[in-house]
Short mmCIF file of C-alpha atoms and ligand atoms in Angstrom, two decimals:
data_model
loop_
_atom_site.label_atom_id
_atom_site.label_comp_id
_atom_site.label_asym_id
_atom_site.label_seq_id
_atom_site.Cartn_x
_atom_site.Cartn_y
_atom_site.Cartn_z
CA MET A 1 0.08 -0.08 -0.13
CA VAL A 2 1.35 3.52 -0.82
CA LYS A 3 1.87 5.50 2.30
CA GLU A 4 0.08 8.98 1.78
CA LYS A 5 2.24 12.12 2.06
CA LYS A 6 1.46 14.35 4.84
CA PRO A 7 0.47 17.99 3.92
CA LEU A 8 3.25 20.60 4.61
CA ARG A 9 1.76 22.73 7.33
CA ILE A 10 2.48 26.12 7.46
CA GLY A 11 1.11 28.83 9.75
CA LEU A 12 1.16 32.49 9.03
CA CYS A 13 1.18 34.89 12.00
CA GLY A 14 -0.82 38.29 10.60
CA ALA A 15 -3.34 38.45 7.85
CA GLY A 16 -2.06 41.86 6.39
CA ILE A 17 -1.30 42.26 2.65
CA GLY A 18 2.09 40.52 3.17
CA GLY A 19 0.42 37.53 5.06
CA LEU A 20 -2.27 37.29 2.81
CA ALA A 21 -0.28 37.28 -0.52
CA ALA A 22 1.91 34.81 1.17
CA ALA A 23 -1.28 32.35 1.98
CA ILE A 24 -2.17 32.55 -1.77
CA ALA A 25 1.09 31.81 -2.98
CA LEU A 26 1.77 28.85 -0.57
CA GLN A 27 -1.65 27.57 -0.95
CA ARG A 28 -1.03 27.31 -4.51
CA ALA A 29 2.56 25.86 -3.95
CA GLY A 30 0.67 22.76 -2.39
CA ALA A 31 0.91 23.75 1.39
CA GLN A 32 -1.76 23.47 4.15
CA VAL A 33 -1.88 27.18 5.36
CA THR A 34 -3.45 28.64 8.36
CA VAL A 35 -3.44 32.23 8.87
CA LEU A 36 -3.70 33.62 12.57
CA GLU A 37 -4.96 36.90 12.59
CA ALA A 38 -5.35 39.07 16.12
CA ALA A 39 -7.69 41.59 15.02
CA PRO A 40 -11.43 40.71 15.52
CA GLU A 41 -12.26 40.95 12.01
CA LEU A 42 -10.60 40.98 8.71
CA GLY A 43 -9.49 44.57 6.83
CA GLU A 44 -7.23 47.33 6.63
CA ILE A 45 -7.33 50.70 7.71
CA GLY A 46 -5.50 53.59 6.11
CA ALA A 47 -5.85 55.36 2.92
CA GLY A 48 -4.41 54.35 -0.49
CA ILE A 49 -1.61 52.36 -1.33
CA GLN A 50 0.24 51.95 -4.95
CA MET A 51 0.45 48.67 -6.39
CA THR A 52 3.49 49.16 -8.80
CA PRO A 53 4.32 46.75 -12.05
CA ASN A 54 6.56 44.61 -9.62
CA VAL A 55 3.19 43.39 -7.90
CA SER A 56 0.52 44.06 -10.22
CA ARG A 57 1.80 41.02 -12.05
CA LEU A 58 1.04 39.02 -9.16
CA LEU A 59 -2.33 40.40 -8.57
CA ILE A 60 -2.82 39.54 -12.09
CA GLN A 61 -1.39 36.21 -11.90
CA TRP A 62 -3.29 34.97 -8.63
CA GLY A 63 -6.89 36.21 -9.92
CA VAL A 64 -6.99 39.16 -7.43
CA ALA A 65 -7.06 41.83 -9.75
CA ASP A 66 -10.27 40.34 -11.38
CA VAL A 67 -11.98 40.33 -7.89
CA ILE A 68 -10.99 43.95 -7.17
CA GLY A 69 -12.24 45.19 -10.70
CA ASP A 70 -12.42 48.59 -11.39
CA ASN A 71 -10.99 49.77 -7.93
CA LEU A 72 -7.45 49.01 -9.39
CA VAL A 73 -7.12 52.61 -11.00
CA GLU A 74 -4.66 53.18 -13.67
CA PHE A 75 -3.45 56.80 -14.12
CA GLU A 76 -2.44 58.61 -17.05
CA GLU A 77 0.69 60.49 -16.00
CA LEU A 78 3.14 61.46 -13.22
CA ASN A 79 3.76 65.33 -12.49
CA MET A 80 7.05 66.02 -10.51
CA ARG A 81 6.69 69.77 -9.15
CA LYS A 82 8.38 72.15 -6.86
CA MET A 83 5.95 73.45 -4.36
CA ASP A 84 5.07 76.57 -6.09
CA GLY A 85 3.66 74.30 -8.98
CA THR A 86 6.44 74.39 -11.22
CA LYS A 87 6.77 71.00 -13.17
CA VAL A 88 10.34 69.57 -12.91
CA GLY A 89 9.70 66.00 -13.94
CA TYR A 90 7.51 64.03 -16.11
CA THR A 91 6.63 60.31 -16.52
CA LYS A 92 3.96 59.02 -19.06
CA MET A 93 2.33 56.01 -17.03
CA MET A 94 -0.48 54.89 -19.36
CA PRO A 95 0.22 53.12 -21.70
CA ASP A 96 3.93 53.37 -21.38
CA MET A 97 4.30 51.30 -18.19
CA ARG A 98 2.35 48.55 -19.20
CA ARG A 99 3.99 48.34 -22.66
CA ASP A 100 7.67 48.59 -21.17
CA LEU A 101 7.09 46.26 -18.16
CA GLY A 102 4.22 44.21 -19.09
CA PHE A 103 2.10 45.29 -16.27
CA PRO A 104 0.21 48.44 -15.05
CA TRP A 105 1.07 50.62 -12.08
CA TRP A 106 -2.04 50.58 -9.90
CA VAL A 107 -3.42 52.44 -7.31
CA VAL A 108 -5.88 51.11 -4.87
CA HIS A 109 -7.68 51.91 -1.70
CA ARG A 110 -6.11 49.36 1.01
CA ALA A 111 -9.61 47.97 1.80
CA HIS A 112 -10.09 47.03 -1.75
CA LEU A 113 -6.76 45.63 -2.15
CA HIS A 114 -7.24 43.61 1.32
CA GLU A 115 -10.79 42.39 0.35
CA GLY A 116 -9.53 41.05 -2.84
CA LEU A 117 -6.31 38.94 -1.19
CA VAL A 118 -8.56 37.75 1.45
CA LYS A 119 -11.33 36.19 -1.11
CA VAL A 120 -8.56 34.74 -3.48
CA ALA A 121 -6.77 33.36 -0.04
CA GLU A 122 -10.16 31.66 1.10
CA LYS A 123 -10.88 30.53 -2.55
CA GLU A 124 -6.99 28.84 -2.74
CA GLY A 125 -8.13 27.07 0.77
CA ALA A 126 -6.12 28.88 3.25
CA ARG A 127 -7.80 28.85 6.76
CA LEU A 128 -7.82 32.42 7.96
CA LEU A 129 -8.84 32.55 11.68
CA ILE A 130 -9.41 36.00 13.55
CA ASN A 131 -9.12 36.98 17.25
CA SER A 132 -6.44 34.57 17.21
CA ARG A 133 -3.42 36.69 18.70
CA VAL A 134 -0.24 34.73 18.86
CA THR A 135 1.15 35.11 22.23
CA SER A 136 3.82 32.77 22.59
CA ILE A 137 5.96 30.63 20.34
CA SER A 138 7.56 27.12 21.23
CA TYR A 139 10.20 26.09 18.24
CA GLN A 140 13.65 24.93 19.88
CA SER A 141 12.50 21.91 21.41
CA SER A 142 11.24 20.10 18.29
CA PRO A 143 11.50 20.24 14.81
CA HIS A 144 8.01 21.71 14.90
CA VAL A 145 6.77 25.05 15.79
CA THR A 146 3.91 25.42 18.36
CA VAL A 147 2.07 28.58 18.72
CA THR A 148 -0.52 29.77 21.60
CA THR A 149 -3.08 32.44 20.69
CA SER A 150 -4.75 34.63 23.39
CA SER A 151 -7.51 32.58 23.30
CA GLY A 152 -5.67 29.59 24.49
CA ALA A 153 -5.84 27.58 21.75
CA THR A 154 -2.50 26.03 20.29
CA HIS A 155 -1.44 25.24 16.53
CA THR A 156 1.48 23.02 15.49
CA PHE A 157 3.46 23.86 11.89
CA GLU A 158 5.94 22.75 10.09
CA LEU A 159 7.07 26.14 9.27
CA LEU A 160 5.97 29.48 10.80
CA ILE A 161 5.98 32.85 9.01
CA GLY A 162 6.07 35.91 10.65
CA SER A 163 3.88 38.37 8.63
CA ASP A 164 2.83 40.38 11.67
CA GLY A 165 4.19 43.72 10.94
CA VAL A 166 6.47 46.02 12.40
CA ASN A 167 5.88 45.43 15.77
CA SER A 168 6.05 41.59 15.14
CA ILE A 169 6.27 39.23 18.01
CA VAL A 170 7.82 36.44 15.93
CA ARG A 171 10.72 38.92 14.97
CA ARG A 172 10.76 39.63 18.81
CA THR A 173 11.05 36.35 19.74
CA LEU A 174 13.88 35.50 17.21
CA PHE A 175 15.57 38.80 17.59
CA PRO A 176 14.42 40.36 21.31
CA TYR A 177 17.16 42.93 21.26
CA VAL A 178 16.32 44.50 17.69
CA LYS A 179 14.05 47.61 17.73
CA PRO A 180 12.77 49.13 14.49
CA THR A 181 13.76 52.60 14.36
CA PRO A 182 13.04 56.06 12.15
CA PRO A 183 16.08 57.00 10.65
CA THR A 184 15.01 60.65 10.75
CA SER A 185 12.29 62.89 12.06
CA ASN A 186 10.52 62.14 8.81
CA CYS A 187 6.72 60.96 9.22
CA ALA A 188 3.63 60.65 7.18
CA TYR A 189 -0.24 62.25 6.98
CA ARG A 190 -2.47 59.97 4.85
CA ALA A 191 -5.78 61.39 3.83
CA ILE A 192 -8.64 60.89 1.48
CA VAL A 193 -10.46 63.82 -0.25
CA PRO A 194 -13.51 63.32 -2.43
CA TYR A 195 -12.87 64.51 -6.05
CA GLU A 196 -16.09 65.87 -6.45
CA GLN A 197 -15.31 68.41 -3.64
CA VAL A 198 -12.10 68.96 -5.50
CA ARG A 199 -14.06 69.74 -8.75
CA GLN A 200 -16.16 71.97 -7.22
CA ASP A 201 -13.54 74.17 -5.95
CA PRO A 202 -12.59 77.00 -8.53
CA VAL A 203 -8.98 76.94 -7.72
CA ALA A 204 -8.62 73.24 -7.04
CA ARG A 205 -10.41 71.73 -9.82
CA GLU A 206 -7.51 72.14 -12.21
CA LEU A 207 -5.76 69.26 -10.06
CA ALA A 208 -9.19 66.93 -10.98
CA GLU A 209 -9.13 67.30 -14.54
CA LYS A 210 -7.68 64.03 -15.49
CA LEU A 211 -6.37 60.95 -13.36
CA THR A 212 -2.74 61.90 -12.69
CA MET A 213 -0.27 61.25 -9.82
CA GLU A 214 1.32 64.55 -8.61
CA VAL A 215 4.45 64.79 -6.32
CA TRP A 216 5.04 68.24 -4.96
CA MET A 217 8.43 68.67 -3.43
CA SER A 218 9.70 70.99 -1.02
CA GLU A 219 12.54 71.22 1.64
CA GLY A 220 11.88 68.78 4.59
CA SER A 221 8.40 67.71 3.13
CA TYR A 222 6.43 66.84 0.25
CA ILE A 223 2.98 65.68 -1.00
CA ILE A 224 2.04 62.93 -3.18
CA THR A 225 -1.50 62.61 -4.50
CA TYR A 226 -3.16 59.97 -6.53
CA PRO A 227 -6.75 58.69 -7.37
CA ILE A 228 -8.01 55.46 -5.65
CA SER A 229 -11.60 53.91 -5.61
CA LYS A 230 -12.59 53.70 -9.15
CA GLY A 231 -11.23 57.35 -9.65
CA LYS A 232 -13.84 58.94 -7.07
CA ASP A 233 -11.39 59.91 -4.02
CA LEU A 234 -7.91 61.49 -4.02
CA ASN A 235 -5.45 60.12 -2.06
CA LEU A 236 -2.87 61.90 -0.27
CA VAL A 237 0.70 61.31 1.40
CA LEU A 238 1.97 64.21 3.01
CA ALA A 239 5.78 63.48 4.31
CA HIS A 240 6.80 66.18 6.67
CA HIS A 241 9.32 66.33 9.52
CA VAL A 242 8.34 66.82 13.25
CA PRO A 243 8.54 70.42 14.07
CA ASP A 244 10.80 69.56 17.04
CA ASN A 245 12.77 67.08 15.09
CA ARG A 246 11.72 64.36 17.51
CA LEU A 247 11.86 60.64 16.47
CA VAL A 248 8.43 59.17 16.13
CA ASP A 249 7.83 55.77 16.65
CA GLN A 250 4.21 55.14 17.21
CA VAL A 251 1.00 56.53 14.99
CA GLU A 252 -0.14 60.06 16.80
CA ASP A 253 -3.23 61.88 16.46
CA VAL A 254 -2.44 65.41 15.40
CA SER A 255 -4.04 68.70 15.10
CA ILE A 256 -5.50 69.99 12.04
CA GLU A 257 -3.75 73.31 12.57
CA GLU A 258 -0.71 71.77 12.36
CA LEU A 259 -1.35 69.68 9.20
CA ARG A 260 -2.29 73.20 7.70
CA GLU A 261 0.64 74.95 8.97
CA THR A 262 3.19 72.50 7.32
CA TYR A 263 1.72 73.06 3.78
CA LYS A 264 0.55 76.84 3.99
CA ASP A 265 3.34 77.82 1.46
CA TYR A 266 2.48 75.29 -1.15
CA ASP A 267 0.82 76.16 -4.62
CA LEU A 268 -3.00 77.32 -3.87
CA ARG A 269 -4.28 74.68 -5.95
CA ILE A 270 -2.66 72.00 -3.47
CA LYS A 271 -2.87 73.87 -0.40
CA THR A 272 -6.92 74.29 -1.30
CA VAL A 273 -6.98 70.15 -1.13
CA VAL A 274 -5.03 70.04 2.32
CA ASP A 275 -7.14 72.38 3.76
CA MET A 276 -10.22 70.14 2.70
CA ILE A 277 -8.72 67.37 4.95
CA GLU A 278 -10.49 67.17 8.24
CA SER A 279 -8.73 64.90 10.50
CA VAL A 280 -5.37 63.42 10.29
CA GLN A 281 -2.59 61.07 12.12
CA ARG A 282 1.01 61.09 12.09
CA TRP A 283 2.36 57.98 10.68
CA PRO A 284 6.28 56.89 11.87
CA LEU A 285 8.30 55.51 8.97
CA LEU A 286 10.30 52.73 10.80
CA VAL A 287 13.06 50.72 9.54
CA THR A 288 14.06 47.37 10.35
CA SER A 289 17.51 45.92 10.18
CA LEU A 290 18.04 42.37 11.07
CA PRO A 291 21.08 39.96 10.99
CA SER A 292 19.06 36.95 9.84
CA TRP A 293 15.29 36.73 8.69
CA SER A 294 15.14 33.04 10.23
CA SER A 295 15.33 30.86 13.65
CA ALA A 296 18.98 28.81 13.49
CA SER A 297 16.89 25.49 12.56
CA LYS A 298 15.09 27.36 9.60
CA ASN A 299 11.34 26.38 10.96
CA ILE A 300 10.47 29.95 11.45
CA VAL A 301 10.92 32.81 8.90
CA LEU A 302 9.90 36.36 8.53
CA ILE A 303 8.35 38.50 5.72
CA GLY A 304 7.25 41.85 5.11
CA ASP A 305 7.61 44.72 7.69
CA ALA A 306 8.36 42.13 10.21
CA ALA A 307 11.73 41.63 8.48
CA HIS A 308 12.28 44.91 6.38
CA SER A 309 10.03 47.71 7.24
CA MET A 310 11.27 50.48 4.89
CA THR A 311 10.31 54.44 4.54
CA ASN A 312 7.41 54.83 2.02
CA HIS A 313 9.00 56.77 -0.71
CA MET A 314 9.33 54.29 -3.16
CA ALA A 315 6.02 52.92 -2.53
CA GLN A 316 7.67 49.29 -1.67
CA GLY A 317 6.65 48.36 1.63
CA ALA A 318 3.71 46.37 0.93
CA ALA A 319 4.95 45.35 -2.68
CA THR A 320 8.08 43.86 -1.10
CA SER A 321 6.06 41.99 1.72
CA MET A 322 4.03 40.41 -1.60
CA GLU A 323 7.42 39.78 -3.16
CA ASP A 324 8.42 37.92 -0.28
CA GLY A 325 5.39 35.73 -0.55
CA ALA A 326 5.51 34.90 -4.18
CA PHE A 327 9.24 33.89 -3.73
CA LEU A 328 8.39 31.78 -0.55
CA GLY A 329 5.59 29.81 -2.62
CA ARG A 330 8.20 28.94 -5.30
CA CYS A 331 10.86 27.92 -2.95
CA ILE A 332 7.98 25.81 -1.02
CA SER A 333 6.96 24.26 -4.42
CA SER A 334 10.16 22.29 -4.85
CA VAL A 335 10.03 21.33 -0.97
CA ILE A 336 6.62 19.67 -1.68
CA SER A 337 7.87 17.92 -5.14
CA GLY A 338 10.99 16.71 -3.02
CA HIS A 339 13.97 18.68 -5.12
CA ILE A 340 14.96 20.79 -1.75
CA THR A 341 14.47 20.54 1.92
CA LEU A 342 12.72 22.95 4.01
CA ALA A 343 15.66 24.36 5.58
CA ASP A 344 17.07 24.88 1.94
CA ALA A 345 13.99 26.74 0.99
CA VAL A 346 14.12 29.17 3.93
CA SER A 347 18.04 29.58 3.13
CA ILE A 348 17.54 30.18 -0.48
CA TYR A 349 14.68 32.94 0.29
CA GLU A 350 16.79 34.62 2.88
CA THR A 351 19.93 34.43 0.69
CA GLU A 352 18.11 35.93 -2.44
CA ARG A 353 15.86 38.17 -0.76
CA MET A 354 17.73 39.69 2.19
CA PRO A 355 20.16 41.88 -0.36
CA LYS A 356 16.82 42.92 -2.43
CA ALA A 357 14.91 44.10 0.73
CA HIS A 358 18.01 46.02 1.99
CA PHE A 359 18.61 47.70 -1.36
CA LYS A 360 14.65 48.98 -1.45
CA GLN A 361 15.42 50.29 2.01
CA GLN A 362 18.02 52.52 0.71
CA LEU A 363 16.60 53.43 -2.16
CA SER A 364 13.23 54.46 -0.39
CA PHE A 365 15.48 56.58 2.06
CA LEU A 366 17.47 58.02 -0.79
CA ASN A 367 14.13 58.75 -2.92
CA GLY A 368 12.84 60.86 0.28
CA ALA A 369 15.83 62.80 0.59
CA ILE A 370 15.81 63.44 -3.32
CA TRP A 371 11.84 64.61 -2.96
CA GLN A 372 12.66 66.92 -0.01
CA LEU A 373 15.84 68.55 -0.85
CA PRO A 374 16.43 72.28 0.33
CA ASP A 375 16.58 74.88 -2.53
CA GLY A 376 20.26 74.95 -3.56
CA PRO A 377 22.96 72.94 -5.98
CA ALA A 378 21.63 69.63 -4.96
CA GLN A 379 18.05 70.77 -5.76
CA GLU A 380 19.16 72.20 -9.06
CA ALA A 381 20.71 69.16 -10.33
CA ARG A 382 18.00 67.17 -9.66
CA ASP A 383 15.80 69.44 -11.44
CA ALA A 384 17.98 69.59 -14.19
CA ALA A 385 18.45 65.76 -14.53
CA MET A 386 14.88 65.66 -15.02
CA LYS A 387 14.75 68.12 -17.43
CA PRO A 388 14.93 65.91 -20.61
CA GLU A 389 12.03 63.84 -19.60
CA LEU A 390 9.71 67.01 -19.15
CA GLU A 391 10.95 68.15 -22.56
CA ARG A 392 9.74 64.68 -23.92
CA ARG A 393 13.60 64.20 -24.93
CA LEU A 394 15.49 60.91 -24.76
CA PHE A 395 16.91 60.07 -21.38
CA LEU A 396 18.96 57.19 -19.89
CA ARG A 397 18.97 58.08 -16.51
CA SER A 398 16.87 60.49 -14.24
CA SER A 399 16.70 61.72 -10.57
CA ASN A 400 13.13 60.79 -10.73
CA LEU A 401 13.26 57.20 -9.63
CA TYR A 402 9.68 56.75 -10.31
CA GLY A 403 10.40 57.00 -14.17
CA ASP A 404 14.50 56.66 -14.09
CA PRO A 405 14.83 53.63 -16.74
CA LYS A 406 17.43 51.92 -14.63
CA THR A 407 15.29 52.03 -11.29
CA VAL A 408 11.86 51.10 -13.07
CA LEU A 409 13.47 47.92 -14.73
CA GLY A 410 15.31 46.66 -11.46
CA VAL A 411 12.63 47.64 -8.81
CA TYR A 412 9.07 47.89 -10.91
CA GLY A 413 10.09 45.24 -13.42
CA TYR A 414 11.25 42.88 -10.91
CA ASP A 415 9.61 39.34 -11.25
CA ALA A 416 9.95 37.61 -7.67
CA GLY A 417 8.56 34.29 -9.01
CA ARG A 418 11.43 34.28 -11.81
CA HIS A 419 13.81 35.40 -9.24
CA ALA A 420 12.91 32.45 -7.14
CA ASP A 421 13.18 29.70 -10.04
CA GLU A 422 16.41 31.17 -10.81
CA ALA A 423 17.83 30.99 -7.61
CA ILE A 424 16.31 27.32 -7.08
CA PHE A 425 18.03 26.30 -10.24
CA GLN A 426 21.39 27.69 -9.15
CA PHE A 427 20.96 26.08 -5.93
CA LEU A 428 20.61 22.76 -7.29
CA ARG A 429 23.37 22.99 -9.89
CA GLY A 430 25.79 24.64 -7.10
CA ARG A 431 24.58 21.52 -4.71
CA ARG A 432 26.03 19.24 -7.58
CA ARG A 433 29.07 21.14 -8.09
CA GLY A 434 29.38 22.02 -4.32
CA ASP A 435 29.69 25.62 -4.78
CA TRP A 436 26.42 27.39 -4.31
CA ARG A 437 27.08 31.32 -4.03
CA VAL A 438 25.66 33.16 -1.10
CA GLY A 439 24.70 36.77 -2.11
CA ARG A 440 24.78 38.22 -5.65
CA GLY A 441 26.69 41.84 -4.70
CA ILE A 442 24.88 44.09 -7.44
CA GLU A 443 23.09 45.81 -5.32
CA LYS A 444 25.72 48.20 -4.00
CA GLU A 445 26.57 48.85 -7.59
CA THR A 446 23.05 50.21 -8.29
CA TYR A 447 22.87 52.25 -5.34
CA ASP A 448 25.96 54.09 -6.10
CA ASP A 449 25.09 54.58 -9.33
CA VAL A 450 21.69 56.13 -8.39
CA MET A 451 23.44 58.55 -5.97
CA GLY A 452 25.82 59.65 -8.22
CA LEU A 453 22.81 61.19 -10.36
CA PHE A 454 22.00 64.24 -8.39
CA MET A 455 24.65 64.59 -5.67
CA PRO A 456 26.89 67.95 -6.98
CA GLU A 457 30.46 67.38 -7.62
CA GLY A 458 32.46 66.89 -4.69
CA ARG A 459 29.46 65.18 -2.27
CA LYS A 460 29.10 62.24 -4.65
CA GLY A 461 28.98 59.23 -2.39
CA GLY A 462 28.48 61.32 0.57
CA ALA A 463 24.64 61.06 1.14
CA ARG A 464 24.26 57.84 2.46
CA GLY A 465 22.88 58.07 5.84
CA GLY A 466 22.08 62.01 5.56
CA GLU A 467 19.27 63.77 6.23
CA ASP A 468 16.01 62.95 4.53
C1 FAD B 501 2.47 56.81 4.63
C2 FAD B 501 2.46 55.26 4.13
C3 FAD B 501 2.36 54.86 2.70
C4 FAD B 501 2.49 53.92 2.31
N1 FAD B 501 2.44 53.48 0.69
C5 FAD B 501 2.84 52.23 0.30
C6 FAD B 501 2.74 52.19 -1.08
O1 FAD B 501 2.10 53.14 -1.54
N2 FAD B 501 2.77 50.99 -1.54
C7 FAD B 501 3.40 50.13 -0.76
O2 FAD B 501 3.79 48.85 -1.42
N3 FAD B 501 3.75 50.52 0.59
C8 FAD B 501 3.28 51.43 0.91
N4 FAD B 501 3.45 51.69 2.65
C9 FAD B 501 3.99 50.27 3.33
C10 FAD B 501 2.72 49.51 3.59
O3 FAD B 501 1.55 50.01 4.29
C11 FAD B 501 3.59 48.38 4.72
O4 FAD B 501 5.14 48.26 4.19
C12 FAD B 501 2.61 46.90 4.76
O5 FAD B 501 1.28 47.24 5.06
C13 FAD B 501 3.36 45.97 5.34
O6 FAD B 501 2.29 44.95 5.30
P1 FAD B 501 2.66 43.53 6.21
O7 FAD B 501 1.56 42.35 5.61
O8 FAD B 501 4.23 43.01 6.46
O9 FAD B 501 2.17 44.04 7.87
P2 FAD B 501 0.97 44.51 8.30
O10 FAD B 501 0.31 45.25 7.27
O11 FAD B 501 1.52 45.51 9.57
O12 FAD B 501 0.02 43.49 8.62
C14 FAD B 501 0.48 42.70 9.84
C15 FAD B 501 -0.73 42.18 10.29
O13 FAD B 501 -0.49 41.43 11.58
C16 FAD B 501 -1.51 41.09 12.25
N5 FAD B 501 -0.64 40.96 13.80
C17 FAD B 501 0.19 41.61 14.38
N6 FAD B 501 0.44 41.22 15.71
C18 FAD B 501 -0.23 39.73 15.62
C19 FAD B 501 -0.09 38.80 16.51
N7 FAD B 501 1.02 38.75 17.37
N8 FAD B 501 -0.86 37.52 16.17
C20 FAD B 501 -1.50 37.58 14.90
N9 FAD B 501 -1.61 38.59 14.36
C21 FAD B 501 -0.63 39.50 14.23
C22 FAD B 501 -1.96 42.41 12.49
O14 FAD B 501 -3.21 43.06 12.83
C23 FAD B 501 -1.84 43.11 10.91
O15 FAD B 501 -3.13 42.37 10.37
C24 FAD B 501 3.44 52.69 3.06
C25 FAD B 501 3.32 53.22 4.49
C26 FAD B 501 3.10 54.28 5.17
C27 FAD B 501 3.35 54.46 6.51
#
């Protein structure tokens, strides 16, 4: 009699965007997935989120895009402006992004994205358990991991994935001494204003004539706006430095006067929209740096903000979480087909994904600095580097990283599934030869290359860790 193979039990701690994406990828790979979520109901708070082509490809592949439908909004163009409204940079989004990368650059309300991910995760067969806050994790005394939840229930898995965000209990269990920190006093407000309200205002209505993304750059602050919810709402992310340069590590309530004061000197059109915001909270921008993403015995691994929270300036936090899930899904598929062990899968994931996430953390920080430069030589060099795209001339590089060809290909053109397949292939080939190489070392080169673009002569290479 043929003995039936036991399914591989994988537990996810956290049903955020990263946890749900991983649930879909892992369930598709053939694992038996249980997602433990602390909240009493499934959902996402907050406003809009960008789903750049590196992850719109996943939403399409997994069928999530079909579920979300028109709530995934594609916009025509990106305008980069100074705070007085002067246009300094430009990226044609539609149809160019789809044509160049094969996938759209979408913007969406977080609630719509989350709902789409939940529906598909459930359809794929993942078990989603709410009211299940993980309170303790036992993983050293056996190859399996047993977690206990706040209700006293226990669950045992071959692999536990920490997808529980920036305050992750899974990360704190593995690395109790690590604390996510804000690199500077830079924080963000998030807000939504109905397009109808913008259209009715004689000054602001010009901003609602077509569906665009606008970035308004100033010293120490910026505003980015884009449409969400079938183009009915305008989403705003407003970066700023806390007045006393305090380091903020928790969400804070802020008076509406403080918000208005920060943006009072911006172009009247966008200032008018900011004045329509009724209430806001200040979101910290925390960065997590870890020496490893897994337990020594490779039965626990981290994804998403739990592993690599980053500043928001490249719109890659959630996107990177989703890539993690897609990558792990391919590795787990190779475990289930018997080509590699679970420990191999976790090692391949960490080896390949850690430099990628680290690079995006650096790049996001850098883009925040680019968008918040004080007027002067560096800002002039930034604007000069964007000029060819504004004049619709051919260009090879730009300090507008949302349109810079090399960054676009490397970040927004990245295919996590393909990367995983290549890494597994290299691993299997290397194992035969006994020379599997750890790390690839291309990221620093790309970072320095981008840095060199906008820094004035004499300061090149000097902005790493500089003021954001
Ligand atoms: C202003 C701003 C703008 C941003 N814009 C973008 C953008 O445009 N594009 C983008 O890709 N990213 C963006 N991000 C980043 C993005 O929001 C995060 O990176 C992303 O939400 C992280 O997803 P996650 O699933 O890893 O964690 P989370 O979304 O934090 O999810 C963690 C989940 O785990 C649950 N949980 C926590 N503890 C436990 C426990 N003990 N037991 C069980 N469950 C638990 C939580 O309830 C939650 O559901 C932005 C961030 C900010 C601040």
